Amino acid sequence: MWRWQATEYSPESLALTDVKSPIAGPGQILVRVGAVSLNYRDKVALEGGFGTGHALPVVPCSDAAGTVVAVGAGVHRFRIGDRVISHLAPRWLHGSVRLPEDDGLLGIPLEGVLAEQIVLSAEGAVATPRYMDDREACTLPIAALTAWCAWFERCHLQPGQTVVIQGTGGVALFALQFAEMAGACTIVTSSDNQKLERVSALGARHTINYRLEPRWGLAAKALTEGVGVDHVLNVAGGASVMESLSACRAGGSIVIAGLLEDAEFTLPILPFILQQGTIHTLSVGSRDAFEAMNRALEISEIKPVIGREFLFSEAKAAFDLLERGAFGKIVIRMSS
Ligand SMILES: NC(=O)c1ccc[n+]([C@@H]2O[C@H](COP(=O)([O-])OP(=O)(O)OC[C@H]3O[C@@H](n4cnc5c(N)ncnc54)[C@H](OP(=O)(O)O)[C@@H]3O)[C@@H](O)[C@H]2O)c1
């Protein structure tokens, strides 16, 4: 069977390689992959950003959906023919915090999923929502689960609350869809007016161009008649954390998921104390959270936003687009 693998820590060394088909051992399932989606993490991993001490070659990517074609001894969760999705952290089954014993992420340090067939831990995989095909389902493991856990595990988002969502990336678009599902008022920021038109079409109530309006936090607060928003999903870090605080009401919360602008920030403590705010962080979510999200998806039938699809043979072009950025998830599908 064919898989993409990198023999060095560089996206240029990615090559399609013919290897022996894997075999499902005890507690494992063999999955015929239908589609894989890309995340920012895959680019960082290939560039050696998570360390270069892992065994080479690197098989990239963590997010795949497909069909079970064989089960190992002792597997009761799935049968041949079941449709499944990979889970980034296959050992993290329960709880809202990933503990050291839950470590080990697909793509690095564990073998990734950009292959025709993969072996997954049966405990660390989830059933595909029935209404989704593999192209849609493969977008869920990182982007959707991060947005889900930000709103429902960290912020305990309630109907009628107001949220600010930073940017229009993979996590942000799911955050918009989940916030709409929960009956929240959504404010989305972007550097691009065309993307803001597209998020309005997806249901965003208000939009702000953060390039044209550097004080976007204050602009968001103004949209709430000066009260402030309940929660901010922050993917940029850096100075934008302080601006997120400007958007919040007394007692409001910020979830920091990413560091696209800067890996560090400073915050004056006194205004933060007086505002009585909360800063959350998160690192995707557990398998239980993934299954809770999928139950909600079955009811809401939210359609993931797919920005662009590539064939398996075109994986390098998909990584090039990841570098440039896309509106919606980048998906690699195994068959045409
Ligand atoms: N902690 C976690 O569990 C977790 C999970 C998933 C992802 N992440 C991290 O979250 C971040 C976003 O991931 P993603 O997959 O959604 O990425 P993505 O699809 O590449 O989206 C990035 C988007 O963020 C916006 N953005 C970039 N720089 C910005 C800035 N300085 N200020 C405001 N917005 C900015 C841009 O929106 P516009 O083009 O509209 O301006 C861009 O499209 C990454 O850092 C990723 O590593 C963390």
Short mmCIF file of C-alpha atoms and ligand atoms in Angstrom, two decimals:
data_model
loop_
_atom_site.label_atom_id
_atom_site.label_comp_id
_atom_site.label_asym_id
_atom_site.label_seq_id
_atom_site.Cartn_x
_atom_site.Cartn_y
_atom_site.Cartn_z
CA MET A 1 0.00 0.00 0.00
CA TRP A 2 1.02 3.62 -0.53
CA ARG A 3 1.70 6.24 2.06
CA TRP A 4 3.30 9.67 2.18
CA GLN A 5 6.40 9.86 4.34
CA ALA A 6 9.19 12.33 5.00
CA THR A 7 12.71 11.02 5.47
CA GLU A 8 13.91 14.38 6.85
CA TYR A 9 12.31 17.18 8.81
CA SER A 10 11.31 19.15 5.76
CA PRO A 11 8.08 19.21 3.71
CA GLU A 12 10.25 18.91 0.56
CA SER A 13 11.29 15.40 1.56
CA LEU A 14 7.69 14.15 1.51
CA ALA A 15 7.47 11.24 -0.93
CA LEU A 16 4.85 8.71 -1.91
CA THR A 17 6.25 5.36 -0.82
CA ASP A 18 5.10 1.75 -1.29
CA VAL A 19 5.20 -0.13 2.04
CA LYS A 20 3.79 -3.38 3.45
CA SER A 21 0.16 -3.17 4.57
CA PRO A 22 -0.10 -2.86 8.35
CA ILE A 23 -1.82 -5.54 10.44
CA ALA A 24 -4.25 -4.89 13.28
CA GLY A 25 -2.82 -6.24 16.54
CA PRO A 26 -4.75 -6.89 19.76
CA GLY A 27 -7.04 -3.96 20.55
CA GLN A 28 -6.47 -2.38 17.13
CA ILE A 29 -8.47 -1.84 13.96
CA LEU A 30 -7.24 -1.71 10.37
CA VAL A 31 -8.88 1.19 8.53
CA ARG A 32 -9.10 1.82 4.78
CA VAL A 33 -8.67 5.58 4.71
CA GLY A 34 -11.28 7.58 2.77
CA ALA A 35 -10.02 11.10 3.43
CA VAL A 36 -7.48 13.06 5.50
CA SER A 37 -7.58 16.72 6.53
CA LEU A 38 -4.62 19.00 7.18
CA ASN A 39 -3.94 21.15 10.23
CA TYR A 40 -1.37 23.80 11.07
CA ARG A 41 0.17 21.18 13.39
CA ASP A 42 1.08 18.96 10.40
CA LYS A 43 3.21 21.71 8.90
CA VAL A 44 4.94 22.40 12.23
CA ALA A 45 5.60 18.67 12.73
CA LEU A 46 7.12 18.26 9.25
CA GLU A 47 9.37 21.26 9.83
CA GLY A 48 10.71 19.73 13.06
CA GLY A 49 8.88 22.25 15.25
CA PHE A 50 7.95 19.54 17.77
CA GLY A 51 11.56 18.38 17.98
CA THR A 52 13.66 16.38 15.56
CA GLY A 53 14.42 13.49 17.87
CA HIS A 54 11.52 11.32 16.69
CA ALA A 55 12.14 8.25 14.57
CA LEU A 56 12.22 8.91 10.82
CA PRO A 57 10.47 8.57 8.43
CA VAL A 58 7.60 10.78 9.57
CA VAL A 59 4.18 9.80 8.25
CA PRO A 60 2.32 13.11 8.60
CA CYS A 61 -1.24 14.05 9.60
CA SER A 62 -3.56 12.98 12.37
CA ASP A 63 -7.07 13.49 11.02
CA ALA A 64 -8.51 10.67 8.92
CA ALA A 65 -11.87 9.06 8.27
CA GLY A 66 -12.43 5.67 6.71
CA THR A 67 -13.86 2.17 6.99
CA VAL A 68 -12.79 -0.69 9.26
CA VAL A 69 -11.47 -3.60 7.14
CA ALA A 70 -10.06 -5.83 9.92
CA VAL A 71 -10.20 -5.99 13.71
CA GLY A 72 -7.57 -7.36 16.08
CA ALA A 73 -8.16 -9.66 19.04
CA GLY A 74 -10.26 -8.26 21.85
CA VAL A 75 -11.88 -5.44 19.85
CA HIS A 76 -15.54 -4.92 20.75
CA ARG A 77 -16.10 -1.24 19.89
CA PHE A 78 -16.04 -1.73 16.10
CA ARG A 79 -16.78 -4.35 13.45
CA ILE A 80 -15.63 -4.74 9.85
CA GLY A 81 -17.55 -2.24 7.72
CA ASP A 82 -17.97 0.37 10.47
CA ARG A 83 -17.06 3.93 9.55
CA VAL A 84 -14.59 5.54 11.95
CA ILE A 85 -12.55 8.68 12.57
CA SER A 86 -9.07 8.90 14.10
CA HIS A 87 -8.56 10.74 17.39
CA LEU A 88 -5.42 12.91 17.68
CA ALA A 89 -4.57 11.64 21.17
CA PRO A 90 -5.65 7.98 21.08
CA ARG A 91 -4.71 7.35 24.72
CA TRP A 92 -6.70 10.36 26.00
CA LEU A 93 -10.11 8.85 26.54
CA HIS A 94 -11.66 10.77 29.45
CA GLY A 95 -11.37 14.07 31.30
CA SER A 96 -11.02 17.65 30.16
CA VAL A 97 -7.23 17.80 30.67
CA ARG A 98 -4.68 15.64 28.85
CA LEU A 99 -2.41 14.13 31.50
CA PRO A 100 1.16 12.92 30.87
CA GLU A 101 -0.09 9.32 30.71
CA ASP A 102 -2.50 10.32 27.89
CA ASP A 103 0.39 11.58 25.74
CA GLY A 104 1.22 10.35 22.25
CA LEU A 105 -0.32 12.19 19.30
CA LEU A 106 -0.90 10.86 15.79
CA GLY A 107 1.39 12.42 13.19
CA ILE A 108 4.22 12.92 15.70
CA PRO A 109 5.39 11.11 17.75
CA LEU A 110 2.94 8.35 16.70
CA GLU A 111 2.74 7.30 13.05
CA GLY A 112 0.43 9.56 11.05
CA VAL A 113 -2.53 8.79 8.81
CA LEU A 114 -1.60 10.01 5.32
CA ALA A 115 -1.74 6.46 3.95
CA GLU A 116 -4.13 4.14 2.13
CA GLN A 117 -4.47 1.95 5.24
CA ILE A 118 -3.79 2.73 8.88
CA VAL A 119 -3.92 0.87 12.17
CA LEU A 120 -5.70 2.67 15.01
CA SER A 121 -6.31 1.81 18.61
CA ALA A 122 -9.98 0.76 18.78
CA GLU A 123 -10.39 2.63 22.08
CA GLY A 124 -8.84 5.72 20.54
CA ALA A 125 -11.09 5.99 17.49
CA VAL A 126 -14.70 7.20 17.22
CA ALA A 127 -17.69 6.33 15.05
CA THR A 128 -18.41 8.65 12.12
CA PRO A 129 -21.61 10.72 12.37
CA ARG A 130 -24.05 8.95 10.04
CA TYR A 131 -24.87 11.98 7.90
CA MET A 132 -21.23 12.75 7.05
CA ASP A 133 -19.09 11.31 4.29
CA ASP A 134 -15.37 10.71 4.88
CA ARG A 135 -14.41 14.08 3.35
CA GLU A 136 -16.50 15.87 5.95
CA ALA A 137 -15.73 13.55 8.85
CA CYS A 138 -11.94 13.84 8.50
CA THR A 139 -12.19 17.57 9.35
CA LEU A 140 -13.38 16.87 12.90
CA PRO A 141 -10.51 15.48 15.05
CA ILE A 142 -8.53 18.69 15.67
CA ALA A 143 -10.38 21.74 14.35
CA ALA A 144 -13.92 20.84 15.37
CA LEU A 145 -12.98 19.21 18.68
CA THR A 146 -10.89 22.24 19.70
CA ALA A 147 -13.79 24.59 19.00
CA TRP A 148 -16.21 22.26 20.80
CA CYS A 149 -14.04 21.99 23.92
CA ALA A 150 -13.35 25.75 23.95
CA TRP A 151 -17.05 26.58 24.10
CA PHE A 152 -18.55 23.68 26.01
CA GLU A 153 -15.75 22.35 28.27
CA ARG A 154 -13.95 25.60 29.05
CA CYS A 155 -16.49 28.45 28.69
CA HIS A 156 -19.73 26.50 29.32
CA LEU A 157 -21.29 28.61 26.58
CA GLN A 158 -24.98 29.40 27.15
CA PRO A 159 -27.74 30.45 24.72
CA GLY A 160 -27.98 34.23 24.50
CA GLN A 161 -24.32 34.84 25.31
CA THR A 162 -22.06 36.78 22.94
CA VAL A 163 -18.74 35.48 21.67
CA VAL A 164 -15.85 36.84 19.62
CA ILE A 165 -14.10 34.44 17.27
CA GLN A 166 -10.66 35.39 16.01
CA GLY A 167 -9.95 34.76 12.33
CA THR A 168 -11.61 32.49 9.81
CA GLY A 169 -9.39 29.40 10.04
CA GLY A 170 -10.39 25.80 10.60
CA VAL A 171 -10.94 26.12 14.36
CA ALA A 172 -12.70 29.49 13.97
CA LEU A 173 -15.26 28.27 11.42
CA PHE A 174 -16.28 25.34 13.63
CA ALA A 175 -16.40 27.75 16.59
CA LEU A 176 -18.81 29.90 14.60
CA GLN A 177 -21.01 26.94 13.68
CA PHE A 178 -21.09 25.56 17.25
CA ALA A 179 -21.80 28.98 18.75
CA GLU A 180 -24.69 29.46 16.31
CA MET A 181 -25.94 25.97 17.19
CA ALA A 182 -25.90 26.93 20.88
CA GLY A 183 -27.92 30.09 20.29
CA ALA A 184 -25.07 32.52 20.92
CA CYS A 185 -24.54 35.90 19.26
CA THR A 186 -21.36 35.66 17.17
CA ILE A 187 -18.80 38.33 16.28
CA VAL A 188 -16.11 37.17 13.85
CA THR A 189 -12.88 39.04 13.08
CA SER A 190 -10.79 38.66 9.94
CA SER A 191 -8.08 40.45 7.99
CA ASP A 192 -10.07 40.00 4.78
CA ASN A 193 -13.45 41.56 3.90
CA GLN A 194 -14.27 38.79 1.43
CA LYS A 195 -13.85 36.20 4.19
CA LEU A 196 -16.07 38.33 6.43
CA GLU A 197 -18.79 38.18 3.77
CA ARG A 198 -18.44 34.40 3.72
CA VAL A 199 -18.73 34.10 7.53
CA SER A 200 -21.81 36.34 7.42
CA ALA A 201 -23.32 33.86 4.96
CA LEU A 202 -22.51 31.11 7.49
CA GLY A 203 -24.49 32.99 10.16
CA ALA A 204 -22.06 35.38 11.90
CA ARG A 205 -24.14 38.21 13.40
CA HIS A 206 -21.37 40.83 13.34
CA THR A 207 -17.99 41.05 11.64
CA ILE A 208 -14.90 43.20 12.23
CA ASN A 209 -11.83 43.55 10.02
CA TYR A 210 -8.97 43.41 12.54
CA ARG A 211 -6.49 44.94 10.08
CA LEU A 212 -8.69 48.00 9.46
CA GLU A 213 -9.80 48.11 13.11
CA PRO A 214 -6.76 47.36 15.31
CA ARG A 215 -8.91 48.04 18.42
CA TRP A 216 -11.26 45.22 17.37
CA GLY A 217 -11.77 44.30 21.03
CA LEU A 218 -13.25 47.71 21.79
CA ALA A 219 -15.28 47.53 18.56
CA ALA A 220 -16.70 44.19 19.71
CA LYS A 221 -17.53 45.64 23.12
CA ALA A 222 -19.32 48.55 21.42
CA LEU A 223 -21.54 46.01 19.63
CA THR A 224 -22.78 44.87 23.06
CA GLU A 225 -23.83 48.39 24.07
CA GLY A 226 -20.63 48.71 26.05
CA VAL A 227 -21.27 45.71 28.32
CA GLY A 228 -18.63 43.44 26.77
CA VAL A 229 -18.78 39.95 25.32
CA ASP A 230 -18.97 36.76 27.37
CA HIS A 231 -16.17 34.79 25.70
CA VAL A 232 -13.36 35.22 23.18
CA LEU A 233 -11.76 32.40 21.22
CA ASN A 234 -8.20 33.58 20.65
CA VAL A 235 -5.98 31.82 18.09
CA ALA A 236 -3.32 34.52 17.70
CA GLY A 237 -1.83 34.99 21.18
CA GLY A 238 0.61 37.89 21.58
CA ALA A 239 -0.83 41.38 21.96
CA SER A 240 -4.21 40.10 20.78
CA VAL A 241 -4.77 38.57 24.24
CA MET A 242 -4.87 42.09 25.72
CA GLU A 243 -7.24 43.18 22.95
CA SER A 244 -9.42 40.14 23.72
CA LEU A 245 -9.60 41.37 27.31
CA SER A 246 -10.82 44.75 26.02
CA ALA A 247 -13.72 42.95 24.37
CA CYS A 248 -14.86 41.12 27.52
CA ARG A 249 -17.53 41.94 30.07
CA ALA A 250 -16.75 41.79 33.79
CA GLY A 251 -16.25 38.10 34.54
CA GLY A 252 -15.83 37.24 30.86
CA SER A 253 -13.41 34.61 29.60
CA ILE A 254 -10.76 34.15 26.94
CA VAL A 255 -9.72 30.76 25.56
CA ILE A 256 -6.23 30.84 24.11
CA ALA A 257 -5.91 28.10 21.51
CA GLY A 258 -3.08 29.34 19.28
CA LEU A 259 -0.12 31.64 18.89
CA LEU A 260 -0.27 32.72 15.26
CA GLU A 261 0.73 36.31 16.10
CA ASP A 262 3.19 35.77 18.96
CA ALA A 263 4.07 33.03 21.43
CA GLU A 264 4.19 35.43 24.37
CA PHE A 265 1.97 38.09 25.87
CA THR A 266 2.01 40.47 28.80
CA LEU A 267 -1.09 41.52 30.71
CA PRO A 268 -1.33 44.24 33.34
CA ILE A 269 -2.58 42.36 36.40
CA LEU A 270 -4.67 45.06 38.09
CA PRO A 271 -7.16 45.66 35.22
CA PHE A 272 -7.41 41.88 34.83
CA ILE A 273 -8.17 41.45 38.54
CA LEU A 274 -10.70 44.29 38.48
CA GLN A 275 -12.37 42.75 35.43
CA GLN A 276 -12.40 39.38 37.23
CA GLY A 277 -11.75 37.60 33.96
CA THR A 278 -10.65 34.05 33.25
CA ILE A 279 -8.03 32.89 30.78
CA HIS A 280 -8.38 29.30 29.68
CA THR A 281 -6.05 27.23 27.56
CA LEU A 282 -6.73 23.90 25.94
CA SER A 283 -5.10 21.18 23.92
CA VAL A 284 -7.86 19.75 21.68
CA GLY A 285 -9.98 17.24 23.66
CA SER A 286 -10.59 13.68 24.87
CA ARG A 287 -12.28 10.82 23.06
CA ASP A 288 -15.32 11.27 25.33
CA ALA A 289 -15.54 14.92 24.27
CA PHE A 290 -15.22 13.82 20.62
CA GLU A 291 -18.16 11.44 21.06
CA ALA A 292 -20.22 14.12 22.84
CA MET A 293 -19.53 16.47 19.93
CA ASN A 294 -20.54 13.82 17.41
CA ARG A 295 -23.86 13.30 19.24
CA ALA A 296 -24.54 17.04 18.89
CA LEU A 297 -23.51 16.91 15.24
CA GLU A 298 -25.95 14.05 14.56
CA ILE A 299 -28.76 16.31 15.80
CA SER A 300 -27.65 19.63 14.31
CA GLU A 301 -26.29 18.13 11.04
CA ILE A 302 -23.73 20.91 10.79
CA LYS A 303 -21.79 20.68 7.52
CA PRO A 304 -18.04 21.25 7.91
CA VAL A 305 -16.68 23.97 5.64
CA ILE A 306 -14.27 22.38 3.17
CA GLY A 307 -12.05 24.93 1.47
CA ARG A 308 -10.32 22.74 -1.09
CA GLU A 309 -10.02 19.05 -1.92
CA PHE A 310 -6.96 17.32 -3.33
CA LEU A 311 -6.36 13.79 -4.55
CA PHE A 312 -4.00 11.54 -2.56
CA SER A 313 -1.38 11.93 -5.30
CA GLU A 314 -1.58 15.74 -4.88
CA ALA A 315 -0.68 15.82 -1.16
CA LYS A 316 2.30 18.11 -1.69
CA ALA A 317 0.05 20.72 -3.31
CA ALA A 318 -2.27 20.42 -0.32
CA PHE A 319 0.66 21.19 2.02
CA ASP A 320 1.58 24.19 -0.17
CA LEU A 321 -1.94 25.54 0.26
CA LEU A 322 -1.74 24.95 4.03
CA GLU A 323 1.30 27.22 4.00
CA ARG A 324 -0.66 29.96 2.17
CA GLY A 325 -3.91 29.49 4.12
CA ALA A 326 -7.41 28.60 2.95
CA PHE A 327 -10.96 29.46 3.93
CA GLY A 328 -12.22 26.12 5.21
CA LYS A 329 -10.51 22.81 5.77
CA ILE A 330 -8.01 21.36 3.29
CA VAL A 331 -8.96 17.77 2.53
CA ILE A 332 -7.05 15.00 0.74
CA ARG A 333 -9.34 12.27 -0.55
CA MET A 334 -8.17 8.80 -1.44
CA SER A 335 -10.33 8.20 -4.50
CA SER A 336 -11.53 10.56 -7.21
N1 LIG B 1 -4.76 24.48 21.45
C1 LIG B 1 -5.33 23.62 20.63
O1 LIG B 1 -5.90 22.61 21.02
C2 LIG B 1 -5.31 23.89 19.17
C3 LIG B 1 -6.03 23.08 18.28
C4 LIG B 1 -6.07 23.43 16.95
C5 LIG B 1 -5.34 24.52 16.50
N2 LIG B 1 -4.61 25.24 17.38
C6 LIG B 1 -3.87 26.42 16.97
O2 LIG B 1 -4.83 27.43 16.67
C7 LIG B 1 -4.35 28.23 15.62
C8 LIG B 1 -5.38 28.25 14.50
O3 LIG B 1 -5.50 26.94 13.97
P1 LIG B 1 -6.35 26.71 12.65
O4 LIG B 1 -6.23 25.27 12.32
O5 LIG B 1 -7.69 27.29 12.78
O6 LIG B 1 -5.47 27.55 11.62
P2 LIG B 1 -5.80 28.06 10.17
O7 LIG B 1 -6.90 27.27 9.58
O8 LIG B 1 -4.49 28.13 9.48
O9 LIG B 1 -6.38 29.53 10.41
C9 LIG B 1 -5.61 30.59 10.78
C10 LIG B 1 -6.48 31.86 10.73
O10 LIG B 1 -6.18 32.63 11.87
C11 LIG B 1 -6.32 33.99 11.56
N3 LIG B 1 -5.14 34.73 12.01
C12 LIG B 1 -3.87 34.54 11.65
N4 LIG B 1 -3.07 35.44 12.24
C13 LIG B 1 -3.88 36.21 12.99
C14 LIG B 1 -3.66 37.34 13.81
N5 LIG B 1 -2.45 37.85 13.99
N6 LIG B 1 -4.74 37.87 14.43
C15 LIG B 1 -5.96 37.35 14.25
N7 LIG B 1 -6.24 36.29 13.48
C16 LIG B 1 -5.19 35.74 12.84
C17 LIG B 1 -6.44 34.13 10.06
O11 LIG B 1 -7.78 34.55 9.77
P3 LIG B 1 -8.09 35.59 8.59
O12 LIG B 1 -7.39 35.05 7.37
O13 LIG B 1 -9.54 35.59 8.50
O14 LIG B 1 -7.51 36.91 9.04
C18 LIG B 1 -6.17 32.74 9.55
O15 LIG B 1 -6.99 32.37 8.47
C19 LIG B 1 -2.98 27.67 15.24
O16 LIG B 1 -2.01 28.38 15.98
C20 LIG B 1 -3.05 26.24 15.73
O17 LIG B 1 -1.78 25.72 16.01
C21 LIG B 1 -4.58 24.95 18.70
#
